[in-house]
Each structure stands twice: as C-alpha cells, then as structure tokens.
Short mmCIF file of C-alpha atoms and ligand atoms in Angstrom, two decimals:
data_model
loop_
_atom_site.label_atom_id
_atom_site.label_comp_id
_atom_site.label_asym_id
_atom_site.label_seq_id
_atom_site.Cartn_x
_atom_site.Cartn_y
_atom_site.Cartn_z
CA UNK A 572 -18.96 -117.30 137.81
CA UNK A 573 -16.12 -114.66 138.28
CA UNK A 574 -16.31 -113.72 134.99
CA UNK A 575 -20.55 -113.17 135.08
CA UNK A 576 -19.77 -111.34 137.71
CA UNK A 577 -17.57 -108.80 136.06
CA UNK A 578 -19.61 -108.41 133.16
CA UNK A 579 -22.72 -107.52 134.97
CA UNK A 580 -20.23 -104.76 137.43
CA UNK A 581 -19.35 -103.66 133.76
CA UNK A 582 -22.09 -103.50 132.50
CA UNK A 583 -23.66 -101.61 135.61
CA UNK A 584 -20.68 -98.93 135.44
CA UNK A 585 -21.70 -98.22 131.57
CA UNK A 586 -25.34 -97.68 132.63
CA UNK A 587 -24.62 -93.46 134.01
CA UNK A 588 -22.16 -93.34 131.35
CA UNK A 589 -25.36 -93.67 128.90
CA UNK A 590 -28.07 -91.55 131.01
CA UNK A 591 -25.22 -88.70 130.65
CA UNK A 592 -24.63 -89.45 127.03
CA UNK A 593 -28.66 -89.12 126.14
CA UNK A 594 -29.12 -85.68 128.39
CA UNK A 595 -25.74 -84.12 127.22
CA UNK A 596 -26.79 -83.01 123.78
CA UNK A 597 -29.07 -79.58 124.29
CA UNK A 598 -31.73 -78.60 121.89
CA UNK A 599 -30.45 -76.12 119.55
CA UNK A 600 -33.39 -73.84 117.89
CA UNK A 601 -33.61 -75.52 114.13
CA UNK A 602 -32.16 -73.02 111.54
CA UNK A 603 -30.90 -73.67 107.86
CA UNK A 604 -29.47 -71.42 105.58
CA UNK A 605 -31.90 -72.09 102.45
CA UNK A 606 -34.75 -72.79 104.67
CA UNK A 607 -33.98 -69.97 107.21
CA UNK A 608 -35.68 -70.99 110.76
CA UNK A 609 -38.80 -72.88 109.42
CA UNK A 610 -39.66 -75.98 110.78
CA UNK A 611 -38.95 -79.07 108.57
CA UNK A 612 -43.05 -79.75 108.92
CA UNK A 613 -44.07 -76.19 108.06
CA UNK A 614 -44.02 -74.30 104.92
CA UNK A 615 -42.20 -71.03 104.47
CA UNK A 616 -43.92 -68.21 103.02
CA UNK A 617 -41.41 -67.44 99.54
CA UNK A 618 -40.33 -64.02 99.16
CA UNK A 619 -42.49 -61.86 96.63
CA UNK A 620 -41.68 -61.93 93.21
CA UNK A 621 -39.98 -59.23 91.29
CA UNK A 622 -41.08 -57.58 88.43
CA UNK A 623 -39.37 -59.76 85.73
CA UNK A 624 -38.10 -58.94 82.33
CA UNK A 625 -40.81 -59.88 79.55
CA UNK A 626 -39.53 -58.27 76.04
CA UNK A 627 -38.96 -61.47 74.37
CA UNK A 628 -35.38 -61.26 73.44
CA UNK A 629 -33.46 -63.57 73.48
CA UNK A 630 -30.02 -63.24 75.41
CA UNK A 631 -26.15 -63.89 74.57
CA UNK A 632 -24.93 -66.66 76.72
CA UNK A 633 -21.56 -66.25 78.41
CA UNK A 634 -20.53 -69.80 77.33
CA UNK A 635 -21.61 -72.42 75.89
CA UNK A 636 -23.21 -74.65 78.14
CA UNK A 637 -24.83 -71.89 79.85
CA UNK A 638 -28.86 -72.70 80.26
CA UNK A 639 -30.16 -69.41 78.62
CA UNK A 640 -31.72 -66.93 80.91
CA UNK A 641 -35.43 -66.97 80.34
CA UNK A 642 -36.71 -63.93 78.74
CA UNK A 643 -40.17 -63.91 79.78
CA UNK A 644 -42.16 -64.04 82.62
CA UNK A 645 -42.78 -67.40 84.44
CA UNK A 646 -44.94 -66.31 87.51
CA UNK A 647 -47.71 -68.45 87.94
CA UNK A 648 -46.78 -71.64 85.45
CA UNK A 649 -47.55 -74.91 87.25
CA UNK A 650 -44.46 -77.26 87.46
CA UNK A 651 -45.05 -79.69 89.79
CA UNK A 652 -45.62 -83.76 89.24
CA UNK A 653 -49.02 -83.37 87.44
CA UNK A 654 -48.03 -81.16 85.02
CA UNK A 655 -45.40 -78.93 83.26
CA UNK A 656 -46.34 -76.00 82.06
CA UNK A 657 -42.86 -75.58 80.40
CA UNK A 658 -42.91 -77.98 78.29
CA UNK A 659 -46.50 -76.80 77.36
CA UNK A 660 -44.80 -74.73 74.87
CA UNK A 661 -40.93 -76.07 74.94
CA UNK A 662 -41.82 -79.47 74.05
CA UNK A 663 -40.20 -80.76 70.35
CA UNK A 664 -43.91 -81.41 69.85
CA UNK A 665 -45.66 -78.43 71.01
CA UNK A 666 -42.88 -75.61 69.33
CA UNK A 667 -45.08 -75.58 66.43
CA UNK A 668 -48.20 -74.41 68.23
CA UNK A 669 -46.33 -72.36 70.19
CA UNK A 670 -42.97 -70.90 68.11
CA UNK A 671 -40.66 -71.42 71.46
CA UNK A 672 -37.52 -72.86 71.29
CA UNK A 673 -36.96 -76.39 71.77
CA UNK A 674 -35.24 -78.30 74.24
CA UNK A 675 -32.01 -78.92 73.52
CA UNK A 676 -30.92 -82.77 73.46
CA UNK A 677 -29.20 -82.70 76.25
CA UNK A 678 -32.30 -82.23 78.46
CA UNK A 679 -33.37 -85.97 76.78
CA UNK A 680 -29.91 -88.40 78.25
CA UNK A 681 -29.86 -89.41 81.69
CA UNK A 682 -26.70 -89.03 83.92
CA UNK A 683 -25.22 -91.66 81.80
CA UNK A 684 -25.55 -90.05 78.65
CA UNK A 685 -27.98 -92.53 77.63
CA UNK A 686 -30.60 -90.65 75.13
CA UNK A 687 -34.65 -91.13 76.30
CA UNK A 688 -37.44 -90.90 73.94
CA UNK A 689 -39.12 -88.29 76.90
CA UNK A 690 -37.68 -85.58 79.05
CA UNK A 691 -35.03 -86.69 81.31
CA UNK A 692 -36.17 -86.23 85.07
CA UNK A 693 -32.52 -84.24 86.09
CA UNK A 694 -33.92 -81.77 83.53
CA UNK A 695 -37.65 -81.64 84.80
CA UNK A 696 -37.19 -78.62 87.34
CA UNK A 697 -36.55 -75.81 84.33
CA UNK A 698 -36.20 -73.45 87.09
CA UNK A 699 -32.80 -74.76 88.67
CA UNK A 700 -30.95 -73.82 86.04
CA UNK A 701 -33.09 -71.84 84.08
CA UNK A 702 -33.69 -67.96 85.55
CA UNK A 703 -36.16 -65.14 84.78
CA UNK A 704 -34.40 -61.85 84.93
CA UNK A 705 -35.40 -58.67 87.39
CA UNK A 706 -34.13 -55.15 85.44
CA UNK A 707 -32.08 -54.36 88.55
CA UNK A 708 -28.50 -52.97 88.66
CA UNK A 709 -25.74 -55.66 89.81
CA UNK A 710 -25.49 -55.86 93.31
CA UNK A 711 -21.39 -56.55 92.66
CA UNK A 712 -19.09 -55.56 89.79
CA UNK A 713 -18.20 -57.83 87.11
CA UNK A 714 -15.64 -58.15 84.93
CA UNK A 715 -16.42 -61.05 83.37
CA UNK A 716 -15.30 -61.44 79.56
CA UNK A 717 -16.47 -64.01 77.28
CA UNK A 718 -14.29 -66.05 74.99
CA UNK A 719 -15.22 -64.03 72.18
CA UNK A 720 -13.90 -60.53 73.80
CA UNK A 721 -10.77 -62.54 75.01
CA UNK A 722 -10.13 -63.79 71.68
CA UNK A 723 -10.06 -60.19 70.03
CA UNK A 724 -8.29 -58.79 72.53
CA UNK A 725 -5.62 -61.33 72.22
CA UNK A 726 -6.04 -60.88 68.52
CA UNK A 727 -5.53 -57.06 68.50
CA UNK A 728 -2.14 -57.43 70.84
CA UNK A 729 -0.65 -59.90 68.60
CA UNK A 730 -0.94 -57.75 65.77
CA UNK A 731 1.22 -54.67 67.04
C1 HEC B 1469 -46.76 -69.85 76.31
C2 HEC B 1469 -45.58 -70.54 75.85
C3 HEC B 1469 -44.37 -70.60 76.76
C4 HEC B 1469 -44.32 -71.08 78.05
C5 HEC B 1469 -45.45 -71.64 78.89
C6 HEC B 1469 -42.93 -70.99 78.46
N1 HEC B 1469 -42.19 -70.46 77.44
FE1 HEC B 1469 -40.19 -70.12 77.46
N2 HEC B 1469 -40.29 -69.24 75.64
C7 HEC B 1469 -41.42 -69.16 74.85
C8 HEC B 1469 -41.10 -68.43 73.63
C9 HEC B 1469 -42.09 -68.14 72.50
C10 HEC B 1469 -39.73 -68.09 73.71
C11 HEC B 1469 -38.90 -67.29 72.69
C12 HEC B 1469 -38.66 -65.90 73.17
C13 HEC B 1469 -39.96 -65.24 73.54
O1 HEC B 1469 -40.80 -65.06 72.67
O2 HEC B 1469 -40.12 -64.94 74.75
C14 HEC B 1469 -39.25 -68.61 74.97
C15 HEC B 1469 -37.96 -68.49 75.41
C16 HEC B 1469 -37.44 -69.18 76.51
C17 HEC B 1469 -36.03 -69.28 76.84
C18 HEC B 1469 -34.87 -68.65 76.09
C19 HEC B 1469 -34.19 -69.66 75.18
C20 HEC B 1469 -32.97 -69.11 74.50
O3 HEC B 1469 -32.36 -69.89 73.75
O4 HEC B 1469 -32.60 -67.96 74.72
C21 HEC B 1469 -35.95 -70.04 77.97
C22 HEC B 1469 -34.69 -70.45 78.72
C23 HEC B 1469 -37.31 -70.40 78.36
N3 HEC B 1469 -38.18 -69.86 77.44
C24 HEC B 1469 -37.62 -71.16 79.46
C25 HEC B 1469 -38.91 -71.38 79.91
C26 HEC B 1469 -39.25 -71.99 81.18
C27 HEC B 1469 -38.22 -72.49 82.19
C28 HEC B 1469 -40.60 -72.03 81.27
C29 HEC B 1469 -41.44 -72.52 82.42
C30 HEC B 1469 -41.19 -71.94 83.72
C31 HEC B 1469 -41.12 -71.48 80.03
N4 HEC B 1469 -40.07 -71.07 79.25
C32 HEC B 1469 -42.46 -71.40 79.70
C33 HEC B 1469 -42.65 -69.67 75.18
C34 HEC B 1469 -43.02 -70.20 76.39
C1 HEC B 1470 -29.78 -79.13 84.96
C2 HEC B 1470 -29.95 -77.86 84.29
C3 HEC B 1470 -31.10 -77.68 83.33
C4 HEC B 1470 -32.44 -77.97 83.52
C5 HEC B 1470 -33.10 -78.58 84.75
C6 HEC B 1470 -33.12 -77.57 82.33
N1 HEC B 1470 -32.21 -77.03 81.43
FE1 HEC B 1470 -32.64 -76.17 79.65
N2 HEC B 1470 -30.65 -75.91 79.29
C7 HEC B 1470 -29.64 -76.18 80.18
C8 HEC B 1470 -28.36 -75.89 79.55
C9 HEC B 1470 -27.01 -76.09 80.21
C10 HEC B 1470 -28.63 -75.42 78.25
C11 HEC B 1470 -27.63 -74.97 77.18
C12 HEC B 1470 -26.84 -76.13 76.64
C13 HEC B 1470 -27.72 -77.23 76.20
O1 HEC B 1470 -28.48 -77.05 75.25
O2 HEC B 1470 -27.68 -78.26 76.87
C14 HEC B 1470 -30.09 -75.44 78.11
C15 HEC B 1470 -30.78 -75.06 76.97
C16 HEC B 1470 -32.15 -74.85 76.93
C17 HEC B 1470 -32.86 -74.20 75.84
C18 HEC B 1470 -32.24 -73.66 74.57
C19 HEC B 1470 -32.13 -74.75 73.57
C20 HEC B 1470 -31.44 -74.32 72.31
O3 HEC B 1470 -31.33 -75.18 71.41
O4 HEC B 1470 -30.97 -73.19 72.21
C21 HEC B 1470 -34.18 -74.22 76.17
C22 HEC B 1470 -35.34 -73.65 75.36
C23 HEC B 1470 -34.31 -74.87 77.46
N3 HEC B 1470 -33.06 -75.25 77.89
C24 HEC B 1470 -35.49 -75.07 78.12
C25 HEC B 1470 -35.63 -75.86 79.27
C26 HEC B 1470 -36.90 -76.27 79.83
C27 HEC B 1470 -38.26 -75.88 79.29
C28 HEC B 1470 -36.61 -77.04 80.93
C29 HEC B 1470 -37.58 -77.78 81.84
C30 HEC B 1470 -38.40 -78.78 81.19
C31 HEC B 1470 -35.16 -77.07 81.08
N4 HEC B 1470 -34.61 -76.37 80.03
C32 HEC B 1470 -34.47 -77.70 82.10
C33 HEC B 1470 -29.79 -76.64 81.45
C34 HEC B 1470 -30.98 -77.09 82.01
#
C-alpha cells in the first residue's frame, strides 16, 4: 500500500514538471536557408532566370569527373515524373535524331555500381549537377589550375 502510495505522490510531482516542459519551447518564425522564410505548405516564387549562354560550344572540364556545364539554354524543358525532356535528346536512343551527346555510363549504375538497362534515378535530376551558364563576370577570384597547366608548369621547372 506504501509503495502505491508513493508512486501515485510521484507521479503527481512529475505532472507540473510536464505542463512546464510542453509551454517552455516558444514558437520561433520558420526560416531555412535554401527555402528562405516560406512555409513548408507554400510554394516560393524562384528567382528569375538569367539570360543563359546558348552558342553551342562545348566547354573544357576542370577534371575529369566534372558533369559538363550545359551549353545551351534549358528554360522551359519539363523534368518532372511524367516526363524528361533531357533525355528527349540525350537519350543513347534519341542522339541520332537529335546529334546531342550521350549519357555517359555512369548515369546507367545505381549507388552500387550495378549497371541498369534505363537511366539510373540518382541521375534523373540533370540539373543538380548539370548547370546552364549566365555570361557574368566571377563574383570571386580564382586561381584554379587544372592538371594539365600543373603538369607543364612542373614540366618547364624541371627542365632548367
Ligand atoms: C533539343 C535537344 C536537346 C535538349 C532537349 C537538351 N539538350 Fe543538351 N545538348 C544538345 C546538343 C545538340 C548538345 C551539343 C552542343 C550543342 O549543340 O548545344 C548538347 C549539349 C549538352 C551538354 C554538354 C555536354 C558536353 O560534353 O559538353 C550538357 C551537359 C547538356 N546538353 C545537358 C542537357 C540538360 C541537363 C538538358 C535538360 C535540362 C538538355 N541538355 C536538354 C541537345 C539537347
Ligand atoms: C549526380 C550528378 C549527375 C546527374 C544527376 C546527371 N549527370 Fe550527367 N554527368 C555527370 C558527371 C560527373 C559527368 C562526367 C563524368 C561522367 O561521364 O560520368 C556527366 C556527363 C554527362 C554528359 C557527357 C557525356 C560524355 O560522354 O561526354 C552528358 C551529355 C550528360 N552528363 C547529360 C546528363 C543528362 C541529360 C542528365 C539527366 C538525365 C544527367 N547528365 C544527370 C553527373 C551527373
């Protein structure tokens, strides 16, 4: 009986312990730093697009495995779950229509290197990785050299 009894005095002790837990935590005004202070329910009006690059060339990649920048314009192509306008003309089965370059392999193996017969879904989204360019002047310096510059420098020192 004692030991009912000091279990429900426990118990009865936690009970303003919890009301002050629940009304401690004030309501901070939602903001995220991709979504900026839009609601989680509401959708944020995107900034306007630039005035992208369109000549058609394409560009030296920095490295390797750097997804090439894109070197048209992509305003206005549907990617979405119905449809891909991308692979419209990127597909290995439309390049013939359409004189684009393929998809590499890589965008056919899942996470586990496995190779699909179809595009694999991590490489659906071509726009994550894959950037239009705006003719704008760099906002910071670079110095970045590729491996080829490095090479002949290195090349040029050694010699003297
Ligand atoms: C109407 C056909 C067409 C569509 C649609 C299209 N492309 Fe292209 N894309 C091309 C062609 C053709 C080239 C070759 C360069 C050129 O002519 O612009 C190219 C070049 C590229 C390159 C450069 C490849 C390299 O090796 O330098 C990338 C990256 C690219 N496209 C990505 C995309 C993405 C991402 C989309 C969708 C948002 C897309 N393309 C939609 C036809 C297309
Ligand atoms: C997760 C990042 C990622 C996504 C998503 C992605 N790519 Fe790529 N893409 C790359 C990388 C990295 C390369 C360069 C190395 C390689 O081929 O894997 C590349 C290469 C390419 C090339 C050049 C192929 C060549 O042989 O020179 C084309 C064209 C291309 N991607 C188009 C697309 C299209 C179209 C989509 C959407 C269906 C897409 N990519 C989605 C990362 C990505």
């Amino acid at each position: 009986m004692r030991a009912l009894l000091r279990t429900i005095t426990l118990l009865l002790c936690l009970v303003p312990v919890f009301a002050q837990a629940q009304q401690a935590k004030p309501v901070k005004p939602f903001i995220d730093a991709a979504r900026g202070p839009t609601a989680i329910p509401d959708e944020p009006k995107p900034p306007v697009l630039g005035n992208a690059v369109n000549d058609d060339l394409r560009r030296t990649r920095n490295y390797a495995m750097q997804p090439p920048t894109i070197p048209h314009r992509v305003d206005g192509y549907q990617v979405d779950k119905n449809f891909n306008k991308c692979l419209d003309c990127h597909a290995r089965a439309k390049i013939e229509m359409s004189q684009a370059i393929p998809v590499s392999i890589t965008h056919y193996m899942d996470r586990d290197g496995r190779m699909l017969g179809q595009i694999s879904t991590r490489r659906y989204f071509c726009l994550q990785c894959h950037v239009p360019q705006d003719p704008v002047k760099p906002i910071v310096p670079n110095t970045f050299e590729d491996i080829d510059t490095v090479i002949q420098k290195s090349l040029k020192t050694s010699k003297k």
